[in-house]
Coordinates of C-alpha atoms and ligand atoms in Angstrom, one line a residue:
X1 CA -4.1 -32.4 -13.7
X2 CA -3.6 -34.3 -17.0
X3 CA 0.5 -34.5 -17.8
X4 CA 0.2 -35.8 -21.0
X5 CA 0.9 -32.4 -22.9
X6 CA 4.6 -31.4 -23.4
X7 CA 6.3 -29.4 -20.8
X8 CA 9.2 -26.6 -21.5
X9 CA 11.7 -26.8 -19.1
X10 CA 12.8 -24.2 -16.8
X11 CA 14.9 -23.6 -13.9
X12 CA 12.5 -21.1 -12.2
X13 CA 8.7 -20.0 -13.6
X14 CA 7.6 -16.7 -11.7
X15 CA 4.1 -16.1 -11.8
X16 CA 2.7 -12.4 -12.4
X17 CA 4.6 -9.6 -14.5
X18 CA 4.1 -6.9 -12.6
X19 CA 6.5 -5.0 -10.1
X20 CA 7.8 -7.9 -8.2
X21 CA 7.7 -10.9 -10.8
X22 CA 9.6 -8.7 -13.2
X23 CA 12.3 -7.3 -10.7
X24 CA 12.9 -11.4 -9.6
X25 CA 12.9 -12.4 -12.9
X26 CA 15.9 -10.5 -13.8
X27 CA 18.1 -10.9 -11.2
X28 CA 17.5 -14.8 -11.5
X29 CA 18.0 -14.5 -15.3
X30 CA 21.2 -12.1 -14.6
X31 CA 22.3 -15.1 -12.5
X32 CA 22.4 -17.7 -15.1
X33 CA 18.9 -19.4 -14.0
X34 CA 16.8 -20.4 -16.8
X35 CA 13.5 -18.1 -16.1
X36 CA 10.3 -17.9 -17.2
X37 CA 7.3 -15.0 -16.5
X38 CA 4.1 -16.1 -16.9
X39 CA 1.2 -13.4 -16.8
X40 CA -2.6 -13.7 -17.7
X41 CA -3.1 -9.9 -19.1
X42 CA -1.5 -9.1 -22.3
X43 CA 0.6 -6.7 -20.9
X44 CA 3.3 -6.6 -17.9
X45 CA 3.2 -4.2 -15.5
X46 CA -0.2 -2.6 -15.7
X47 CA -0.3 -1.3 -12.0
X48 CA 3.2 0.2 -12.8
X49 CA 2.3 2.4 -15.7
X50 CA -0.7 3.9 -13.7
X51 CA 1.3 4.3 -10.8
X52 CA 2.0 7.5 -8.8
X53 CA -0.9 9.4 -11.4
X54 CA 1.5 7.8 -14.2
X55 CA 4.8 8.9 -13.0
X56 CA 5.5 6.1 -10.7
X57 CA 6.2 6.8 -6.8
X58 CA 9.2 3.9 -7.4
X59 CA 10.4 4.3 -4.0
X60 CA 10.9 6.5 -0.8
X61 CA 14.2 7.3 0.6
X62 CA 12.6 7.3 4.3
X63 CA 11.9 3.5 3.7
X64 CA 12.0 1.7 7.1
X65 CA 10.4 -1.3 9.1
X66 CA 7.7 0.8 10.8
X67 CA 6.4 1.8 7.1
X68 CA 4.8 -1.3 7.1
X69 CA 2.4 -3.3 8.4
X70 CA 2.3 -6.9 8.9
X71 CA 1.3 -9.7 11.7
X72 CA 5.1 -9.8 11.9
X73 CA 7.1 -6.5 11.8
X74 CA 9.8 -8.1 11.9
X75 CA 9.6 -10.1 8.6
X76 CA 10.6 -7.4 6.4
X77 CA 13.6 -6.1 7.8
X78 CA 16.0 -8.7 6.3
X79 CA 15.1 -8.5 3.0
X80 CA 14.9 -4.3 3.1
X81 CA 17.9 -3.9 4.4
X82 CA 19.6 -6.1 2.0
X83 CA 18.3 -4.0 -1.3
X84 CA 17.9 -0.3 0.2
X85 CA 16.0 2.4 -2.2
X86 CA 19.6 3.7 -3.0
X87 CA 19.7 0.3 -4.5
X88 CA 17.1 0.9 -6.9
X89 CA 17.8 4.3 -7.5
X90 CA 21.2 3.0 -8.9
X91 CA 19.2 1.1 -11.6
X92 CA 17.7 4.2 -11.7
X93 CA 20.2 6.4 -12.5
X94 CA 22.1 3.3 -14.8
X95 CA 19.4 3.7 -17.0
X96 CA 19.4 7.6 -17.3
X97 CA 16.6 7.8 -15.7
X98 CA 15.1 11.4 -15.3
X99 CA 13.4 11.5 -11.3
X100 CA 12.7 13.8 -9.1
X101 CA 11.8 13.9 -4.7
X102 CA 8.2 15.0 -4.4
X103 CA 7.2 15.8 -0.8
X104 CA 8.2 13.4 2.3
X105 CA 11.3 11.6 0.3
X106 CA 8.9 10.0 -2.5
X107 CA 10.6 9.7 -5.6
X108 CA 9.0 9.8 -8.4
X109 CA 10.3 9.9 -12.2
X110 CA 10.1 13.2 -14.0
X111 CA 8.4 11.9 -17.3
X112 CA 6.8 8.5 -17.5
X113 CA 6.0 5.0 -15.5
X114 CA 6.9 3.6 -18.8
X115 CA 11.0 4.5 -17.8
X116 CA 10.1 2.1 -15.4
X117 CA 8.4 -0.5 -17.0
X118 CA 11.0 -0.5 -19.8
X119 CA 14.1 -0.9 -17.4
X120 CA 12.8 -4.0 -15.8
X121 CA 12.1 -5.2 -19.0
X122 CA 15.5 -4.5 -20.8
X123 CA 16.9 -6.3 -17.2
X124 CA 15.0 -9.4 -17.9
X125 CA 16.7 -9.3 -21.6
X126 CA 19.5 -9.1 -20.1
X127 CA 18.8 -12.3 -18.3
X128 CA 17.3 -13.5 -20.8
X129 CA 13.6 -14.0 -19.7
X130 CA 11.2 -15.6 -21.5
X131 CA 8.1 -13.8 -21.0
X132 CA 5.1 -15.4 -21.5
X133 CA 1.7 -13.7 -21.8
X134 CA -2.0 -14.4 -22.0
X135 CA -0.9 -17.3 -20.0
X136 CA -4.7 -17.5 -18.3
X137 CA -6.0 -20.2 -16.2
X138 CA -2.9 -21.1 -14.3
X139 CA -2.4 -24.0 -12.0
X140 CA 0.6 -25.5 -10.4
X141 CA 1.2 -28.4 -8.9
X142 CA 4.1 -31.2 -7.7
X143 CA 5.4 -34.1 -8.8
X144 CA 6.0 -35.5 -5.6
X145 CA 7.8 -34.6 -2.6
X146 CA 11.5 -33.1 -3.4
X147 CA 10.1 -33.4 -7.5
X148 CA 9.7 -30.6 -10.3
X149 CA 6.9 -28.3 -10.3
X150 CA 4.6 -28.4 -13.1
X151 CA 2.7 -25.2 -14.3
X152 CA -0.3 -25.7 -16.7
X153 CA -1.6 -22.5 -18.3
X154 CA -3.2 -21.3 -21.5
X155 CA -0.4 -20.4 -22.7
X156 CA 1.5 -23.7 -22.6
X157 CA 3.0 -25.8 -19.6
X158 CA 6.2 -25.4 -17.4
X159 CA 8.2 -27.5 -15.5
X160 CA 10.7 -26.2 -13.3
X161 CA 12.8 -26.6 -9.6
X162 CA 11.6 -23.3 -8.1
X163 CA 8.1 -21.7 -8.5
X164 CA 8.1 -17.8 -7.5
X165 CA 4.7 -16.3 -7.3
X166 CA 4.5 -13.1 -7.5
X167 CA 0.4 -12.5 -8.6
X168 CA -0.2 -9.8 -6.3
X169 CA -3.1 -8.9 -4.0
X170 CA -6.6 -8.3 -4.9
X171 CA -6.6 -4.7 -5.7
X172 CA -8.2 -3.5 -8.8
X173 CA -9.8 -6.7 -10.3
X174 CA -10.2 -4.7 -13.9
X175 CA -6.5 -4.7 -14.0
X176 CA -6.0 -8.5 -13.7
X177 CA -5.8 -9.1 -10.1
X178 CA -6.9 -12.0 -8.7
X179 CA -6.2 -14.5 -5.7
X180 CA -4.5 -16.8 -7.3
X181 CA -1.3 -16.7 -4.7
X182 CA -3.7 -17.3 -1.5
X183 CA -5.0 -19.9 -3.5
X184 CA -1.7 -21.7 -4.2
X185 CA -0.4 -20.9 -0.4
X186 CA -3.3 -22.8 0.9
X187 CA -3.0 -25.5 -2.0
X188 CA 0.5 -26.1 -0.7
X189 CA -0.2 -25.9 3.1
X190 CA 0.4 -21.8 4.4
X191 CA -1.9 -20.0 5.7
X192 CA -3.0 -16.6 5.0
X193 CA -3.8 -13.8 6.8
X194 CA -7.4 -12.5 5.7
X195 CA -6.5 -10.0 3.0
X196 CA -8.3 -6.0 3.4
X197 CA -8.6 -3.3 1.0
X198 CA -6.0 -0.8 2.4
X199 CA -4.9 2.4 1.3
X200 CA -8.8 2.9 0.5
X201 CA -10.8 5.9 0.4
X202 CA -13.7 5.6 3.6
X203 CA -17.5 6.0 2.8
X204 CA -19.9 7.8 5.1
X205 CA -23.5 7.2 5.5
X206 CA -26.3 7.7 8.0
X207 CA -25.8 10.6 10.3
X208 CA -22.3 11.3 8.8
X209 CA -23.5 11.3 4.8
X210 CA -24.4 15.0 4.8
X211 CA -20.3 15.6 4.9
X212 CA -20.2 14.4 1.3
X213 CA -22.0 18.0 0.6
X214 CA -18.5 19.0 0.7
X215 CA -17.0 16.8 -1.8
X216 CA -13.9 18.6 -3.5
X217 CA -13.2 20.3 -0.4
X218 CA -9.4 19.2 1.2
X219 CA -8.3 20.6 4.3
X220 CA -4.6 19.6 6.1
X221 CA -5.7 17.0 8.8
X222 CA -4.1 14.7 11.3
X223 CA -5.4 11.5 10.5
X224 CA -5.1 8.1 12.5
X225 CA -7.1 4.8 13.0
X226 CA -7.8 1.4 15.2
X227 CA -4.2 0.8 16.9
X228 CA -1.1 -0.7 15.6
X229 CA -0.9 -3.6 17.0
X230 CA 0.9 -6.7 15.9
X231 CA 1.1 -10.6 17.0
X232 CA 4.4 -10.0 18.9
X233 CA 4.0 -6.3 20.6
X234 CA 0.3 -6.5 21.4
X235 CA -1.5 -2.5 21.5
X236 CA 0.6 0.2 20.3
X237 CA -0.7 3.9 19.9
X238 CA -2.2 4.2 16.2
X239 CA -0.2 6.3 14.2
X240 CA -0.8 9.5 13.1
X241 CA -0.4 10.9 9.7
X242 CA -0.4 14.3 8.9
X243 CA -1.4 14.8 5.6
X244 CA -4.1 16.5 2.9
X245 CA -8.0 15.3 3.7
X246 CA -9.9 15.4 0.7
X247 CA -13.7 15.0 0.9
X248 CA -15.6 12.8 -1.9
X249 CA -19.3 12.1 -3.2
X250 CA -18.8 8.7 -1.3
X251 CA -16.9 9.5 1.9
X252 CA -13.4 10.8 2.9
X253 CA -10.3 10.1 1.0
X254 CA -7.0 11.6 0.3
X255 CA -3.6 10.9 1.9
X256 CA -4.0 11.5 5.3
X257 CA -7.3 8.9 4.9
X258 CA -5.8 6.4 2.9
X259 CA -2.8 6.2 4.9
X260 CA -5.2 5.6 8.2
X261 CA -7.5 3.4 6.5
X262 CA -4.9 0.7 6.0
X263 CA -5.5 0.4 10.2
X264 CA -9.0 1.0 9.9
X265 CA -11.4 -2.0 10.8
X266 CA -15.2 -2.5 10.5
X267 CA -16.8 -0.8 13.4
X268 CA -14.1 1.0 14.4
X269 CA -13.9 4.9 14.5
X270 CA -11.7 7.2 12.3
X271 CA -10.5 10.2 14.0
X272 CA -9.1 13.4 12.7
X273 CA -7.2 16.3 14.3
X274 CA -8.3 19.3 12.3
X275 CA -5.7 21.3 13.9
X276 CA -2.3 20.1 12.9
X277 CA -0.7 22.9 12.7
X278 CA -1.2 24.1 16.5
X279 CA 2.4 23.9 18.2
X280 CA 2.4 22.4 21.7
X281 CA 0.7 24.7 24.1
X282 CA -1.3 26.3 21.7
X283 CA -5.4 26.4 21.9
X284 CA -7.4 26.4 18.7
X285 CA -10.1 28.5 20.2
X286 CA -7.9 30.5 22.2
X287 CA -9.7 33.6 20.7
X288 CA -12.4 32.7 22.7
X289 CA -10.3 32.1 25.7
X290 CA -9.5 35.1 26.6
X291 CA -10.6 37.4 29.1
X292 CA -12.5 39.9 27.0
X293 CA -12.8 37.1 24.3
X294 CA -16.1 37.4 22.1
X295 CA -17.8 33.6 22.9
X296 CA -20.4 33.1 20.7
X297 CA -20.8 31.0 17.3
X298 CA -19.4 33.7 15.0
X299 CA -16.3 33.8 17.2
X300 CA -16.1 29.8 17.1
X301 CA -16.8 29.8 13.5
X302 CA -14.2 32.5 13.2
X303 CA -11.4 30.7 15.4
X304 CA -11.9 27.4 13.1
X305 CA -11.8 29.5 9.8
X306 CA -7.7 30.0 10.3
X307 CA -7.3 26.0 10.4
X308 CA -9.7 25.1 7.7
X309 CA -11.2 26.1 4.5
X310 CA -14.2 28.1 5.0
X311 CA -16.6 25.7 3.8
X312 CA -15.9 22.9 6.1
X313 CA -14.8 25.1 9.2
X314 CA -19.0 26.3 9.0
X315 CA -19.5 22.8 8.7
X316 CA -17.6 21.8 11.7
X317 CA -19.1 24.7 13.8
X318 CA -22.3 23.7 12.3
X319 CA -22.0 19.7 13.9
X320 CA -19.4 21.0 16.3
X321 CA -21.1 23.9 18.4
X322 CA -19.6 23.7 21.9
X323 CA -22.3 22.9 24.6
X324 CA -22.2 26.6 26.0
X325 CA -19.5 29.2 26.4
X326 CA -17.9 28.8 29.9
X327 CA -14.5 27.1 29.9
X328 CA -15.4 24.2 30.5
X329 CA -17.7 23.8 27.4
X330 CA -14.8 25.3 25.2
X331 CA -12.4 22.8 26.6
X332 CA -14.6 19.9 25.8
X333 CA -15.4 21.2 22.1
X334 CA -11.7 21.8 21.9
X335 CA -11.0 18.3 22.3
X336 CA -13.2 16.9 20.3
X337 CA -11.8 18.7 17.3
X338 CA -8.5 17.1 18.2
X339 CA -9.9 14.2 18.0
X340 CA -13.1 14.1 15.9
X341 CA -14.4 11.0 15.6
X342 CA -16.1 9.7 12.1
X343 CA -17.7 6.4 11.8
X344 CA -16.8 5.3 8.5
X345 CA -19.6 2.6 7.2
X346 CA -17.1 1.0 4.8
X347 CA -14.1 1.5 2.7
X348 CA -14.7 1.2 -1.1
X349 CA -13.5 -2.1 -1.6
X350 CA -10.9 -3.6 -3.6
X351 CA -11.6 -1.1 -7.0
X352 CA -10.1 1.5 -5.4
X353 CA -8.0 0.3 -3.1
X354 CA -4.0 0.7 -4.0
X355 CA -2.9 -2.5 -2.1
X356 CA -4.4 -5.2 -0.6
X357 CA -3.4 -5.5 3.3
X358 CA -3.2 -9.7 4.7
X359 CA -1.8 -12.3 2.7
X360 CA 0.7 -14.9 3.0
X361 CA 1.2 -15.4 6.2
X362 CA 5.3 -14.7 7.7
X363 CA 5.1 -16.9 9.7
X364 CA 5.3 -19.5 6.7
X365 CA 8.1 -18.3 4.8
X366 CA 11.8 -17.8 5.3
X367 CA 12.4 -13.4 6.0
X368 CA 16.0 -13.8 3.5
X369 CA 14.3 -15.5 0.6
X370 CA 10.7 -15.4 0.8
X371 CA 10.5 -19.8 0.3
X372 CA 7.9 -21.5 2.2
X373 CA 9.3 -23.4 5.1
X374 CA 7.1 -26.1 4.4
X375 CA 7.6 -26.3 0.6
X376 CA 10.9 -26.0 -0.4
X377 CA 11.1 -24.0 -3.9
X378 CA 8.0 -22.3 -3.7
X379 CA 8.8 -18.5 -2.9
X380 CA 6.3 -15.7 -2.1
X381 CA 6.9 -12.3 -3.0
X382 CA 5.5 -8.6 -3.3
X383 CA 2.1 -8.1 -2.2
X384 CA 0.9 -11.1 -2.0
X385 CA 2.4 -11.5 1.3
X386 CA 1.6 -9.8 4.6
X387 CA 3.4 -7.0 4.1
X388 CA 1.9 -3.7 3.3
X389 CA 3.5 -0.3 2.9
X390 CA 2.6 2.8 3.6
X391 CA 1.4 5.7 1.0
X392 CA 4.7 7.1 -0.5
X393 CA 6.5 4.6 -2.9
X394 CA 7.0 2.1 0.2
X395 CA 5.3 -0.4 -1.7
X396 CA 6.8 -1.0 -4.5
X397 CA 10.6 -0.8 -2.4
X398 CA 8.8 -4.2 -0.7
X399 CA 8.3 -5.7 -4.5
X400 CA 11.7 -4.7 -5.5
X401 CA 13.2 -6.1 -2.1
X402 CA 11.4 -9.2 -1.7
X403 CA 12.0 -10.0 -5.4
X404 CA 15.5 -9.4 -5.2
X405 CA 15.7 -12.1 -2.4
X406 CA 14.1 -14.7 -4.1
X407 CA 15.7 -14.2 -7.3
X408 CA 19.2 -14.4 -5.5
X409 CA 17.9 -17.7 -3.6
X410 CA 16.5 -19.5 -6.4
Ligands
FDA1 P1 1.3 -6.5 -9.2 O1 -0.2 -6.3 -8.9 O2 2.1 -5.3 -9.6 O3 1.5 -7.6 -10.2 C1 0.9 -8.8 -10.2 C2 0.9 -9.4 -11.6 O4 0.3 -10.7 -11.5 C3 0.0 -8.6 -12.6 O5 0.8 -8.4 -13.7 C4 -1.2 -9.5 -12.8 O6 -1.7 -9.4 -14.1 C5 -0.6 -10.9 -12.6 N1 -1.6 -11.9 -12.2 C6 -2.5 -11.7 -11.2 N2 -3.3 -12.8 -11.1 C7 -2.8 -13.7 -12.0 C8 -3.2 -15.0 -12.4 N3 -4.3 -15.6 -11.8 N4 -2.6 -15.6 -13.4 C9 -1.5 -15.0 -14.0 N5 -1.1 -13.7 -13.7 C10 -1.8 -13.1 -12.7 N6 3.0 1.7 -5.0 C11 4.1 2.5 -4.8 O7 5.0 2.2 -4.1 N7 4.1 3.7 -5.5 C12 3.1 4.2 -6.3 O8 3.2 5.2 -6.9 C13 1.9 3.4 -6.4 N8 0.8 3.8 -7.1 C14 -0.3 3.0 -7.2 C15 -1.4 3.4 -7.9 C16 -2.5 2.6 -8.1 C17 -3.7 3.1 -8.8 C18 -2.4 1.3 -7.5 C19 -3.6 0.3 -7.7 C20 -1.3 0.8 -6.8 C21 -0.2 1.7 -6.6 N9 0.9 1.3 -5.9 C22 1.9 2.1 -5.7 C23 0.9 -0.1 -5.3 C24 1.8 -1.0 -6.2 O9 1.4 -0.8 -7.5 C25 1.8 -2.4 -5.8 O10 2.0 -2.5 -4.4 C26 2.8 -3.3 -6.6 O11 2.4 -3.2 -8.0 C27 2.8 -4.7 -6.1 O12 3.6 -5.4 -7.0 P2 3.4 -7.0 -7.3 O13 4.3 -7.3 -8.3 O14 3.4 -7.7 -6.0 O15 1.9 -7.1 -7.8

């Protein structure tokens, strides 16, 4: 990297504007550090404005460790217990912010993402963040062991003590994301954990493409995928999310699916309960159970009709039919539509999906202020770590959380 061109000096440069870069910003500003934000868009905080269908989900009171997945469940605890979503909702409500709870303690604000955006903006004023954008082709390097980083962009080159990046995951490449954080975590010696598309809509194809006949159809499902299963615990049951199924031109999507696709692998089966609303004991074709019972495809048809929408309850009966009428044929087909089994051929990649599961690997950094353990003053945050929320407002709680523990620490 040539160093002949003139560096401005800094105490900390935090790579990417977006949910996390901004939040670490200003609290390292707030402290007194000299900061600067360097993004390649021309904007901060695109993801945030389109967030939550505009209104950003900002967090979820329900936040806790097992909302997340990660090789290490463990890694996040520290830093969310330290800034809580009644932390953030204090910003909130500092800044006269209108919100509201939607369903299943997601909070969401009653207007605009822009409140949002705005806030963490007027905090890094108040910290008095240099913000600098268009700042494309970034690349960082070291002057030595214990030296100054040196950050080269379009936009002008940095030197500072402590580099926080904070460029996200690869979700939504028209949006600016890129993989420049894995890149730099291998460039300075951590590993990273492949990253997945996750909270993804699922495509079907073969035998299972005629279900995209019903696309626009939603139905209340219980949705759950592969096992969760981490380095430490080994197997664990998958878990189950009972949510809204909505079926697409491509596939399956919807919460329920993207919440079980973040735990889906290649090759593996989705499976669905279509029944979620039987209480324990219940039977779903008990109609057809008893005694006098009419058993025949109308009845079954019938039965699944008061758990689904018509259209995909004939469409269940249609792939579905039981393999005769005694008991034990009912029983079987009863199962299997507690635990229908799709075999998805895909997800739809990285355009569509919210967050990007993998990245920096745990292991690597230090859980109470995200600095590599290898490179002292290099700090990970957001999603570019391994640590991915749930659907909900879980994620951004992780970018506020993790940026408010490197911007204390650096
Ligand atoms: P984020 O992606 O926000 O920011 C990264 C920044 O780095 C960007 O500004 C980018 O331009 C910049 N950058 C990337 N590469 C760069 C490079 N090479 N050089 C310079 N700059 C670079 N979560 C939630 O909790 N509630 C919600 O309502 C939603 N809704 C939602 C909707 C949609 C459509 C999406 C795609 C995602 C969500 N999310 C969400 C997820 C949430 O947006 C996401 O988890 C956070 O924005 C992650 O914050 P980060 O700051 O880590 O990355």
């Amino acid at each position: 990297m040539p160093i002949g061109s003139v560096a401005r000096v800094y105490d900390v440069v935090v790579l990417g504007a977006g949910a996390a870069g901004l939040m670490c910003a200003a609290v390292a500003g707030e402290r007194g550090r000299r900061v600067a934000l360097l993004d390649h868009n021309a904007q901060p905080g695109r993801k945030i404005l389109i967030s939550g269908g505009g209104r950003c989900n900002f967090t979820n009171i329900h936040c806790a460790p097992d909302r997340f997945l990660s090789a290490n469940p463990h890694f996040a605890k520290s830093a969310l217990a330290l800034y809580t979503p009644q932390h953030f909702l204090e910003l909130i409500n500092r800044y006269r912010i209108p919100w509201h709870e939607k369903t299943l303690g997601q909070l969401f604000c009653d207007h605009s993402s822009w409140a949002v955006l705005d806030m963490l903006r007027a905090e890094c004023e108040r910290g008095r963040v240099h913000l600098v954008l268009n700042a494309r082709d970034v690349r960082v390097e070291r002057a030595g062991e214990g030296g100054r980083f040196r950050v080269e962009s379009h936009a002008g080159n940095f030197e500072a003590d402590a580099v926080v990046v904070a460029t996200g995951g690869l979700s939504i490449p028209k949006l600016g994301a890129t993989g420049l954080a894995y890149d730099l975590a291998r460039q300075f010696g951590l590993r990273v954990v492949d990253p997945r598309p996750a909270l993804v809509p699922l495509v079907l194809g073969g035998e299972e493409a005629h279900w995209t006949e019903l696309t626009g159809v939603s139905a209340e499902v219980i949705a759950w995928a592969g096992e969760d299963s981490d380095a430490r615990h080994g197997r664990r049951p998958a878990k189950r999310f009972r949510e809204k199924m909505l079926v697409t031109h491509r596939g399956l999507s919807g919460p329920a699916i993207l919440q079980a696709s973040s735990y889906w692998r290649p090759g593996e089966a989705l499976h669905l309960d279509f029944a979620p609303a039987l209480k324990s004991g219940e039977r779903l074709l008990q109609t057809l159970l008893e005694p006098r019972g009419r058993r025949d495809e109308t009845a079954f048809r019938q039965a699944l009709r008061g758990f689904l929408p018509q259209r995909m309850a004939d469409r269940v009966a249609e792939v579905g039919a039981p393999e005769g009428w005694g008991n034990a044929a009912l029983d079987a087909s009863e199962r299997r539509l507690r635990d229908w089994e799709f075999h998805p051929a895909g997800t739809e990649g990285f355009e569509k999906a919210e967050v990007t599961a993998g990245g920096v690997n745990t292991d690597d950094l230090n859980a109470r202020t995200m600095e590599a353990r290898i490179m002292p003053g290099l700090f990970f945050i957001g999603e570019a770590v391994d640590v991915t929320g749930h659907l909900g407002g879980f994620n951004f709680q992780w970018a506020w959380a993790s940026a408010v523990a490197a911007g204390s620490a650096v």
